[in-house]
Amino acid sequence: MTTHVISNSTVLFSRSLRHILRSPDTIITTAVTPIAMLLLFTYVLGGAIDVGGGSYVNYLLPGILLITIASGIAYTAFRLFTDVSTGLFERFQSMPIARSSLLWGHVLTSVVANLVSLALVIGVALIMGFRSGAGVLAWLAVLGLLVLFTLALTWLAVIPGLTAKSVDGVSGFSYPLIFLPFISSAFVPTAGMPGPVRWFAEHQPVTPIVNTLRNLLAEQPVGNDGWIAVAWSVGLLVVAYALAMRTYRSKIA
Amino acid sequence: MHTKPAIQIAGLTKSYGEQSVLRGVDLTVARGSIHALLGSNGAGKTTTIRILSTLLTADGGTAQIDGHDVATSPAEVRGAISLTGQFAAVDEILTGRENLILVAQLRRLADPGQIADDLLARFDLTDAAGKRVAAYSGGMRRRLDIAMSLIGEPPVLFLDEPTTGLDPQSRIEVWKTIKELAGRGMTILLTTQYLDEAEQLADRISILHEGSIIADGTLAELKALFPPAEVTYVEKQPSLEDIFLAIIGHTSPSTIRPTATTTTTTTAQKA
């Protein structure tokens, strides 16, 4: 049965990859908002923000990358929703195939699509003067953390994908995720924020993840933030996966 | 094994909260026959099909497909069936050929490309094979949908309202396809709300009303249940459908439909 999961997932993965290749606008749309924010904050607001030395693009990029992922997973939810609403999902479910492959196909596609969007955003940042002397290991750690965060948010996106009643409901869930980085260390250091806001910013997952990415790229020691970032991501992933599978099972019954 | 009926349902019940949708459905479908489940909207037709295709679990009763119980061996049931749902479940972004290949690959069959080409030819879709399904007409989508269901040659096929929403011409095409399938020994359970469709296609007809089967038999048996036919002479006027098909240059449906020279007046049974 395990080989069936892999074979079935591969077939469904290449199917939804083909969807993306035929409508590359989804990847471009995913990257446009984060790129606009990158430009806006760097060239309009960035001059007024004191990040304690260093270029603002370097400071800003990690948070923008998380925003890219948060807007990218809206399309994952949308693709799943389309399968459910057109009846394709039921067709697949009534076939003798591994049922979990239906979700895995979309999840793997989400990772690939988000990595392409992230590469686009990083490309624009490089043009804008983003520089990093980080070595291969540090870049691999950055990649690993981004993939982990993408997986966590993707499994979260599976829930509205399966349950939404309309297209608006599908995309709506990602807005809070897109705005979460604003109340974190992504745009400005948390030190200047008033008490309760600062407390929230320092105890939500985006701050340790952003700090870790930033330190990895700046060749600085990661410290405790690294473990906290991984713990948050893995924790989110486990909870999102469990909730998504519960939603999936209740949909089958 | 082959002596068992293809589909056997006993005392099937399902409710959603207070609302009971199926109140004890009993049904037996013989191997290689076309069985029509006739009923109005909300009678429980789709719920029954969803339970039989393991998409929904019943509250009570049993259902066996090809000797496999839907509740205890759903994987075996899925190996024996194909579902063509109420709306053509096709991937619009892929081409017709890619849709067929996708299903063949998921079923892990050898030579998916050849399987796709054979079905495209059989369902008169070869010319549209390389076009994205988004550009297909309703009838073409339905034919592709049914073609996708035939991959892997499952012995039992469920067709949930196969012609709802189709224009008359596509409807006749789909009827032709269904008849041809039964000729090849496939067992077909189809649901419909159209009386003429059941009359045209089915070997046996079950009438599902408010969650239970209130009548079951061949067309002749069902007719015998009611007061004898009263013969009246009426001039046969072409129906609008005859006119429509004649104008657009297609053969009149009377070739596959009995000419109505007598009308049967019966009192509809109220449950």
PDB file of C-alpha atoms in Angstrom, chain A residues 7-253:
ATOM      1  CA  SER A   7       2.832   6.233  -6.971  1.00  0.00           C
ATOM      2  CA  ASN A   8      -0.613   7.851  -6.585  1.00  0.00           C
ATOM      3  CA  SER A   9       0.834  10.960  -4.930  1.00  0.00           C
ATOM      4  CA  THR A  10       3.380  11.328  -7.720  1.00  0.00           C
ATOM      5  CA  VAL A  11       0.646  11.161 -10.373  1.00  0.00           C
ATOM      6  CA  LEU A  12      -1.499  13.739  -8.569  1.00  0.00           C
ATOM      7  CA  PHE A  13       1.552  15.910  -7.842  1.00  0.00           C
ATOM      8  CA  SER A  14       2.505  16.069 -11.511  1.00  0.00           C
ATOM      9  CA  ARG A  15      -1.123  16.849 -12.335  1.00  0.00           C
ATOM     10  CA  SER A  16      -1.285  19.920 -10.104  1.00  0.00           C
ATOM     11  CA  LEU A  17       2.200  21.002 -11.179  1.00  0.00           C
ATOM     12  CA  ARG A  18       0.810  20.997 -14.707  1.00  0.00           C
ATOM     13  CA  HIS A  19      -2.003  23.254 -13.473  1.00  0.00           C
ATOM     14  CA  ILE A  20       0.594  25.736 -12.250  1.00  0.00           C
ATOM     15  CA  LEU A  21       2.600  25.584 -15.463  1.00  0.00           C
ATOM     16  CA  ARG A  22      -0.589  26.361 -17.401  1.00  0.00           C
ATOM     17  CA  SER A  23      -1.478  29.291 -15.166  1.00  0.00           C
ATOM     18  CA  PRO A  24       1.879  30.699 -14.045  1.00  0.00           C
ATOM     19  CA  ASP A  25      -0.014  33.837 -13.019  1.00  0.00           C
ATOM     20  CA  THR A  26      -0.676  32.159  -9.652  1.00  0.00           C
ATOM     21  CA  ILE A  27       3.039  32.191  -8.888  1.00  0.00           C
ATOM     22  CA  ILE A  28       3.449  35.751 -10.149  1.00  0.00           C
ATOM     23  CA  THR A  29       0.414  36.952  -8.149  1.00  0.00           C
ATOM     24  CA  THR A  30       1.839  35.262  -5.085  1.00  0.00           C
ATOM     25  CA  ALA A  31       5.122  37.137  -5.499  1.00  0.00           C
ATOM     26  CA  VAL A  32       3.680  40.531  -6.503  1.00  0.00           C
ATOM     27  CA  THR A  33       2.330  41.640  -3.099  1.00  0.00           C
ATOM     28  CA  PRO A  34       5.498  40.736  -1.165  1.00  0.00           C
ATOM     29  CA  ILE A  35       7.640  42.422  -3.829  1.00  0.00           C
ATOM     30  CA  ALA A  36       5.473  45.556  -3.618  1.00  0.00           C
ATOM     31  CA  MET A  37       5.910  45.567   0.165  1.00  0.00           C
ATOM     32  CA  LEU A  38       9.630  45.074  -0.244  1.00  0.00           C
ATOM     33  CA  LEU A  39       9.812  48.138  -2.540  1.00  0.00           C
ATOM     34  CA  LEU A  40       7.474  50.225  -0.410  1.00  0.00           C
ATOM     35  CA  PHE A  41       9.220  49.568   2.872  1.00  0.00           C
ATOM     36  CA  THR A  42      12.722  49.849   1.468  1.00  0.00           C
ATOM     37  CA  TYR A  43      12.324  52.977  -0.625  1.00  0.00           C
ATOM     38  CA  VAL A  44       9.466  54.861   1.083  1.00  0.00           C
ATOM     39  CA  LEU A  45       9.276  53.962   4.758  1.00  0.00           C
ATOM     40  CA  GLY A  46      12.641  52.308   5.311  1.00  0.00           C
ATOM     41  CA  GLY A  47      14.514  55.627   5.593  1.00  0.00           C
ATOM     42  CA  ALA A  48      12.552  56.429   8.740  1.00  0.00           C
ATOM     43  CA  ILE A  49      13.095  53.056  10.380  1.00  0.00           C
ATOM     44  CA  ASP A  50      16.128  52.589  12.578  1.00  0.00           C
ATOM     45  CA  VAL A  51      17.284  48.995  12.556  1.00  0.00           C
ATOM     46  CA  GLY A  52      20.568  49.736  14.231  1.00  0.00           C
ATOM     47  CA  GLY A  53      22.960  49.721  11.302  1.00  0.00           C
ATOM     48  CA  GLY A  54      23.078  47.465   8.249  1.00  0.00           C
ATOM     49  CA  SER A  55      20.947  47.772   5.138  1.00  0.00           C
ATOM     50  CA  TYR A  56      17.175  47.787   5.520  1.00  0.00           C
ATOM     51  CA  VAL A  57      16.687  45.335   2.628  1.00  0.00           C
ATOM     52  CA  ASN A  58      18.747  42.778   4.508  1.00  0.00           C
ATOM     53  CA  TYR A  59      16.695  43.443   7.632  1.00  0.00           C
ATOM     54  CA  LEU A  60      13.356  43.266   5.825  1.00  0.00           C
ATOM     55  CA  LEU A  61      13.773  40.263   3.520  1.00  0.00           C
ATOM     56  CA  PRO A  62      13.119  37.414   6.044  1.00  0.00           C
ATOM     57  CA  GLY A  63       9.711  38.847   7.009  1.00  0.00           C
ATOM     58  CA  ILE A  64       8.824  39.389   3.355  1.00  0.00           C
ATOM     59  CA  LEU A  65       9.651  35.746   2.668  1.00  0.00           C
ATOM     60  CA  LEU A  66       7.164  34.637   5.319  1.00  0.00           C
ATOM     61  CA  ILE A  67       4.521  36.941   3.799  1.00  0.00           C
ATOM     62  CA  THR A  68       5.211  35.314   0.432  1.00  0.00           C
ATOM     63  CA  ILE A  69       4.492  31.883   1.896  1.00  0.00           C
ATOM     64  CA  ALA A  70       1.337  33.126   3.630  1.00  0.00           C
ATOM     65  CA  SER A  71      -0.044  34.493   0.352  1.00  0.00           C
ATOM     66  CA  GLY A  72       1.110  31.460  -1.642  1.00  0.00           C
ATOM     67  CA  ILE A  73      -0.820  28.928   0.401  1.00  0.00           C
ATOM     68  CA  ALA A  74      -4.078  30.711  -0.477  1.00  0.00           C
ATOM     69  CA  TYR A  75      -3.663  29.150  -3.932  1.00  0.00           C
ATOM     70  CA  THR A  76      -3.150  25.729  -2.395  1.00  0.00           C
ATOM     71  CA  ALA A  77      -6.472  26.103  -0.611  1.00  0.00           C
ATOM     72  CA  PHE A  78      -8.016  27.343  -3.855  1.00  0.00           C
ATOM     73  CA  ARG A  79      -6.760  24.379  -5.911  1.00  0.00           C
ATOM     74  CA  LEU A  80      -8.089  21.934  -3.329  1.00  0.00           C
ATOM     75  CA  PHE A  81     -11.413  23.786  -3.170  1.00  0.00           C
ATOM     76  CA  THR A  82     -11.709  23.554  -6.964  1.00  0.00           C
ATOM     77  CA  ASP A  83     -11.236  19.776  -6.840  1.00  0.00           C
ATOM     78  CA  VAL A  84     -13.872  19.457  -4.141  1.00  0.00           C
ATOM     79  CA  SER A  85     -16.422  21.738  -5.819  1.00  0.00           C
ATOM     80  CA  THR A  86     -16.065  20.189  -9.294  1.00  0.00           C
ATOM     81  CA  GLY A  87     -16.577  16.666  -7.957  1.00  0.00           C
ATOM     82  CA  LEU A  88     -13.102  15.504  -8.983  1.00  0.00           C
ATOM     83  CA  PHE A  89     -12.258  14.901  -5.354  1.00  0.00           C
ATOM     84  CA  GLU A  90     -15.186  12.486  -5.010  1.00  0.00           C
ATOM     85  CA  ARG A  91     -14.246  10.745  -8.219  1.00  0.00           C
ATOM     86  CA  PHE A  92     -10.729  10.132  -6.868  1.00  0.00           C
ATOM     87  CA  GLN A  93     -12.104   9.074  -3.496  1.00  0.00           C
ATOM     88  CA  SER A  94     -14.336   6.444  -5.068  1.00  0.00           C
ATOM     89  CA  MET A  95     -11.362   4.982  -6.950  1.00  0.00           C
ATOM     90  CA  PRO A  96      -9.091   2.209  -5.673  1.00  0.00           C
ATOM     91  CA  ILE A  97      -6.235   4.565  -4.803  1.00  0.00           C
ATOM     92  CA  ALA A  98      -4.511   5.567  -1.574  1.00  0.00           C
ATOM     93  CA  ARG A  99      -6.797   8.259  -0.195  1.00  0.00           C
ATOM     94  CA  SER A 100      -4.071  10.278   1.520  1.00  0.00           C
ATOM     95  CA  SER A 101      -2.427  10.820  -1.881  1.00  0.00           C
ATOM     96  CA  LEU A 102      -5.235  13.270  -2.729  1.00  0.00           C
ATOM     97  CA  LEU A 103      -3.889  15.652  -0.100  1.00  0.00           C
ATOM     98  CA  TRP A 104      -0.199  14.877  -0.570  1.00  0.00           C
ATOM     99  CA  GLY A 105      -0.368  15.769  -4.256  1.00  0.00           C
ATOM    100  CA  HIS A 106      -1.543  19.269  -3.350  1.00  0.00           C
ATOM    101  CA  VAL A 107       0.838  19.634  -0.408  1.00  0.00           C
ATOM    102  CA  LEU A 108       3.922  18.819  -2.503  1.00  0.00           C
ATOM    103  CA  THR A 109       2.746  21.181  -5.224  1.00  0.00           C
ATOM    104  CA  SER A 110       2.352  23.904  -2.606  1.00  0.00           C
ATOM    105  CA  VAL A 111       5.967  23.459  -1.496  1.00  0.00           C
ATOM    106  CA  VAL A 112       7.284  23.643  -5.050  1.00  0.00           C
ATOM    107  CA  ALA A 113       5.114  26.641  -6.022  1.00  0.00           C
ATOM    108  CA  ASN A 114       6.125  28.529  -2.880  1.00  0.00           C
ATOM    109  CA  LEU A 115       9.807  27.840  -3.447  1.00  0.00           C
ATOM    110  CA  VAL A 116       9.524  29.316  -6.942  1.00  0.00           C
ATOM    111  CA  SER A 117       7.754  32.411  -5.566  1.00  0.00           C
ATOM    112  CA  LEU A 118      10.395  32.735  -2.835  1.00  0.00           C
ATOM    113  CA  ALA A 119      13.153  32.551  -5.456  1.00  0.00           C
ATOM    114  CA  LEU A 120      11.436  35.359  -7.404  1.00  0.00           C
ATOM    115  CA  VAL A 121      11.244  37.554  -4.306  1.00  0.00           C
ATOM    116  CA  ILE A 122      14.874  36.858  -3.389  1.00  0.00           C
ATOM    117  CA  GLY A 123      15.847  37.695  -6.978  1.00  0.00           C
ATOM    118  CA  VAL A 124      14.177  41.107  -6.715  1.00  0.00           C
ATOM    119  CA  ALA A 125      15.823  41.674  -3.317  1.00  0.00           C
ATOM    120  CA  LEU A 126      19.221  40.942  -4.851  1.00  0.00           C
ATOM    121  CA  ILE A 127      18.582  43.580  -7.497  1.00  0.00           C
ATOM    122  CA  MET A 128      17.624  45.991  -4.707  1.00  0.00           C
ATOM    123  CA  GLY A 129      20.938  45.435  -2.984  1.00  0.00           C
ATOM    124  CA  PHE A 130      20.268  42.519  -0.651  1.00  0.00           C
ATOM    125  CA  ARG A 131      23.576  40.796   0.078  1.00  0.00           C
ATOM    126  CA  SER A 132      24.480  37.820   2.220  1.00  0.00           C
ATOM    127  CA  GLY A 133      27.807  36.202   2.844  1.00  0.00           C
ATOM    128  CA  ALA A 134      26.125  33.134   4.311  1.00  0.00           C
ATOM    129  CA  GLY A 135      27.689  29.779   3.482  1.00  0.00           C
ATOM    130  CA  VAL A 136      26.033  26.694   2.022  1.00  0.00           C
ATOM    131  CA  LEU A 137      25.091  25.289   5.439  1.00  0.00           C
ATOM    132  CA  ALA A 138      23.436  28.531   6.524  1.00  0.00           C
ATOM    133  CA  TRP A 139      21.494  28.725   3.241  1.00  0.00           C
ATOM    134  CA  LEU A 140      20.408  25.103   3.690  1.00  0.00           C
ATOM    135  CA  ALA A 141      19.180  25.976   7.176  1.00  0.00           C
ATOM    136  CA  VAL A 142      17.256  28.949   5.704  1.00  0.00           C
ATOM    137  CA  LEU A 143      15.750  26.657   3.061  1.00  0.00           C
ATOM    138  CA  GLY A 144      14.865  24.033   5.659  1.00  0.00           C
ATOM    139  CA  LEU A 145      13.110  26.531   7.901  1.00  0.00           C
ATOM    140  CA  LEU A 146      11.186  28.046   4.959  1.00  0.00           C
ATOM    141  CA  VAL A 147      10.066  24.591   3.779  1.00  0.00           C
ATOM    142  CA  LEU A 148       9.021  23.656   7.312  1.00  0.00           C
ATOM    143  CA  PHE A 149       6.998  26.880   7.631  1.00  0.00           C
ATOM    144  CA  THR A 150       5.460  26.294   4.168  1.00  0.00           C
ATOM    145  CA  LEU A 151       4.420  22.767   5.157  1.00  0.00           C
ATOM    146  CA  ALA A 152       2.855  24.002   8.397  1.00  0.00           C
ATOM    147  CA  LEU A 153       0.828  26.717   6.634  1.00  0.00           C
ATOM    148  CA  THR A 154      -0.044  24.376   3.744  1.00  0.00           C
ATOM    149  CA  TRP A 155      -1.651  21.827   6.055  1.00  0.00           C
ATOM    150  CA  LEU A 156      -3.505  24.716   7.645  1.00  0.00           C
ATOM    151  CA  ALA A 157      -4.689  25.745   4.158  1.00  0.00           C
ATOM    152  CA  VAL A 158      -6.016  22.237   3.563  1.00  0.00           C
ATOM    153  CA  ILE A 159      -8.783  22.899   6.113  1.00  0.00           C
ATOM    154  CA  PRO A 160     -10.504  25.807   4.287  1.00  0.00           C
ATOM    155  CA  GLY A 161      -9.740  24.031   0.994  1.00  0.00           C
ATOM    156  CA  LEU A 162     -11.865  21.101   2.124  1.00  0.00           C
ATOM    157  CA  THR A 163     -14.595  22.964   3.993  1.00  0.00           C
ATOM    158  CA  ALA A 164     -15.108  26.343   2.296  1.00  0.00           C
ATOM    159  CA  LYS A 165     -18.445  27.023   0.664  1.00  0.00           C
ATOM    160  CA  SER A 166     -17.225  29.771  -1.677  1.00  0.00           C
ATOM    161  CA  VAL A 167     -14.066  31.056  -3.318  1.00  0.00           C
ATOM    162  CA  ASP A 168     -14.072  34.106  -1.010  1.00  0.00           C
ATOM    163  CA  GLY A 169     -14.090  31.857   2.035  1.00  0.00           C
ATOM    164  CA  VAL A 170     -11.089  30.024   0.641  1.00  0.00           C
ATOM    165  CA  SER A 171      -8.842  33.017   0.207  1.00  0.00           C
ATOM    166  CA  GLY A 172     -10.091  34.923   3.255  1.00  0.00           C
ATOM    167  CA  PHE A 173      -8.324  32.697   5.759  1.00  0.00           C
ATOM    168  CA  SER A 174      -4.872  33.747   4.583  1.00  0.00           C
ATOM    169  CA  TYR A 175      -5.266  37.484   5.339  1.00  0.00           C
ATOM    170  CA  PRO A 176      -4.570  37.195   9.087  1.00  0.00           C
ATOM    171  CA  LEU A 177      -1.507  35.094   8.256  1.00  0.00           C
ATOM    172  CA  ILE A 178      -0.257  37.753   5.834  1.00  0.00           C
ATOM    173  CA  PHE A 179      -0.630  40.437   8.512  1.00  0.00           C
ATOM    174  CA  LEU A 180       0.928  38.497  11.364  1.00  0.00           C
ATOM    175  CA  PRO A 181       4.492  39.554  10.355  1.00  0.00           C
ATOM    176  CA  PHE A 182       3.509  43.232  10.852  1.00  0.00           C
ATOM    177  CA  ILE A 183       3.226  42.647  14.595  1.00  0.00           C
ATOM    178  CA  SER A 184       6.636  41.037  14.863  1.00  0.00           C
ATOM    179  CA  SER A 185      10.275  41.917  14.402  1.00  0.00           C
ATOM    180  CA  ALA A 186       9.859  41.598  10.617  1.00  0.00           C
ATOM    181  CA  PHE A 187       9.587  45.326   9.784  1.00  0.00           C
ATOM    182  CA  VAL A 188      10.831  47.137  12.890  1.00  0.00           C
ATOM    183  CA  PRO A 189      12.640  45.979  16.025  1.00  0.00           C
ATOM    184  CA  THR A 190      10.186  44.994  18.759  1.00  0.00           C
ATOM    185  CA  ALA A 191      12.006  47.122  21.345  1.00  0.00           C
ATOM    186  CA  GLY A 192      10.137  50.285  20.306  1.00  0.00           C
ATOM    187  CA  MET A 193       6.648  48.780  20.607  1.00  0.00           C
ATOM    188  CA  PRO A 194       4.335  49.589  23.554  1.00  0.00           C
ATOM    189  CA  GLY A 195       4.084  46.925  26.308  1.00  0.00           C
ATOM    190  CA  PRO A 196       1.255  44.541  25.295  1.00  0.00           C
ATOM    191  CA  VAL A 197       2.021  44.805  21.562  1.00  0.00           C
ATOM    192  CA  ARG A 198       5.661  44.119  22.248  1.00  0.00           C
ATOM    193  CA  TRP A 199       4.753  41.139  24.418  1.00  0.00           C
ATOM    194  CA  PHE A 200       2.593  39.701  21.614  1.00  0.00           C
ATOM    195  CA  ALA A 201       5.259  40.400  18.977  1.00  0.00           C
ATOM    196  CA  GLU A 202       7.913  38.631  20.992  1.00  0.00           C
ATOM    197  CA  HIS A 203       5.780  35.595  21.754  1.00  0.00           C
ATOM    198  CA  GLN A 204       4.304  34.827  18.374  1.00  0.00           C
ATOM    199  CA  PRO A 205       5.989  32.434  15.922  1.00  0.00           C
ATOM    200  CA  VAL A 206       6.950  34.985  13.263  1.00  0.00           C
ATOM    201  CA  THR A 207       9.510  36.833  15.438  1.00  0.00           C
ATOM    202  CA  PRO A 208      11.790  33.884  16.276  1.00  0.00           C
ATOM    203  CA  ILE A 209      11.546  32.596  12.689  1.00  0.00           C
ATOM    204  CA  VAL A 210      12.388  36.018  11.233  1.00  0.00           C
ATOM    205  CA  ASN A 211      15.247  36.511  13.724  1.00  0.00           C
ATOM    206  CA  THR A 212      16.669  33.103  12.892  1.00  0.00           C
ATOM    207  CA  LEU A 213      16.531  33.678   9.139  1.00  0.00           C
ATOM    208  CA  ARG A 214      18.039  37.142   9.551  1.00  0.00           C
ATOM    209  CA  ASN A 215      20.923  35.894  11.700  1.00  0.00           C
ATOM    210  CA  LEU A 216      21.618  32.962   9.393  1.00  0.00           C
ATOM    211  CA  LEU A 217      21.805  35.305   6.400  1.00  0.00           C
ATOM    212  CA  ALA A 218      23.907  37.862   8.308  1.00  0.00           C
ATOM    213  CA  GLU A 219      26.357  35.192   9.520  1.00  0.00           C
ATOM    214  CA  GLN A 220      25.448  35.923  13.129  1.00  0.00           C
ATOM    215  CA  PRO A 221      24.922  33.337  15.891  1.00  0.00           C
ATOM    216  CA  VAL A 222      21.308  32.145  15.910  1.00  0.00           C
ATOM    217  CA  GLY A 223      21.066  31.457  19.632  1.00  0.00           C
ATOM    218  CA  ASN A 224      17.880  30.258  21.259  1.00  0.00           C
ATOM    219  CA  ASP A 225      15.729  31.773  18.519  1.00  0.00           C
ATOM    220  CA  GLY A 226      16.732  28.901  16.233  1.00  0.00           C
ATOM    221  CA  TRP A 227      15.264  26.256  18.511  1.00  0.00           C
ATOM    222  CA  ILE A 228      12.190  28.335  19.270  1.00  0.00           C
ATOM    223  CA  ALA A 229      11.642  28.877  15.523  1.00  0.00           C
ATOM    224  CA  VAL A 230      11.922  25.159  14.781  1.00  0.00           C
ATOM    225  CA  ALA A 231       9.701  24.292  17.751  1.00  0.00           C
ATOM    226  CA  TRP A 232       7.008  26.732  16.598  1.00  0.00           C
ATOM    227  CA  SER A 233       7.143  25.456  13.017  1.00  0.00           C
ATOM    228  CA  VAL A 234       7.065  21.798  13.968  1.00  0.00           C
ATOM    229  CA  GLY A 235       4.343  22.444  16.547  1.00  0.00           C
ATOM    230  CA  LEU A 236       2.231  24.336  13.999  1.00  0.00           C
ATOM    231  CA  LEU A 237       2.822  21.595  11.452  1.00  0.00           C
ATOM    232  CA  VAL A 238       1.725  18.839  13.833  1.00  0.00           C
ATOM    233  CA  VAL A 239      -1.405  20.707  14.947  1.00  0.00           C
ATOM    234  CA  ALA A 240      -2.328  21.762  11.388  1.00  0.00           C
ATOM    235  CA  TYR A 241      -1.761  18.227  10.072  1.00  0.00           C
ATOM    236  CA  ALA A 242      -3.899  16.699  12.825  1.00  0.00           C
ATOM    237  CA  LEU A 243      -6.716  19.209  12.249  1.00  0.00           C
ATOM    238  CA  ALA A 244      -6.532  18.796   8.475  1.00  0.00           C
ATOM    239  CA  MET A 245      -6.693  14.998   8.712  1.00  0.00           C
ATOM    240  CA  ARG A 246      -9.611  15.250  11.134  1.00  0.00           C
ATOM    241  CA  THR A 247     -11.433  17.525   8.705  1.00  0.00           C
ATOM    242  CA  TYR A 248     -10.618  15.116   5.878  1.00  0.00           C
ATOM    243  CA  ARG A 249     -11.923  12.083   7.750  1.00  0.00           C
ATOM    244  CA  SER A 250     -15.130  13.814   8.771  1.00  0.00           C
ATOM    245  CA  LYS A 251     -15.623  14.732   5.124  1.00  0.00           C
ATOM    246  CA  ILE A 252     -15.329  11.099   4.076  1.00  0.00           C
ATOM    247  CA  ALA A 253     -17.711   9.699   6.697  1.00  0.00           C
TER     248      ALA A 253
END
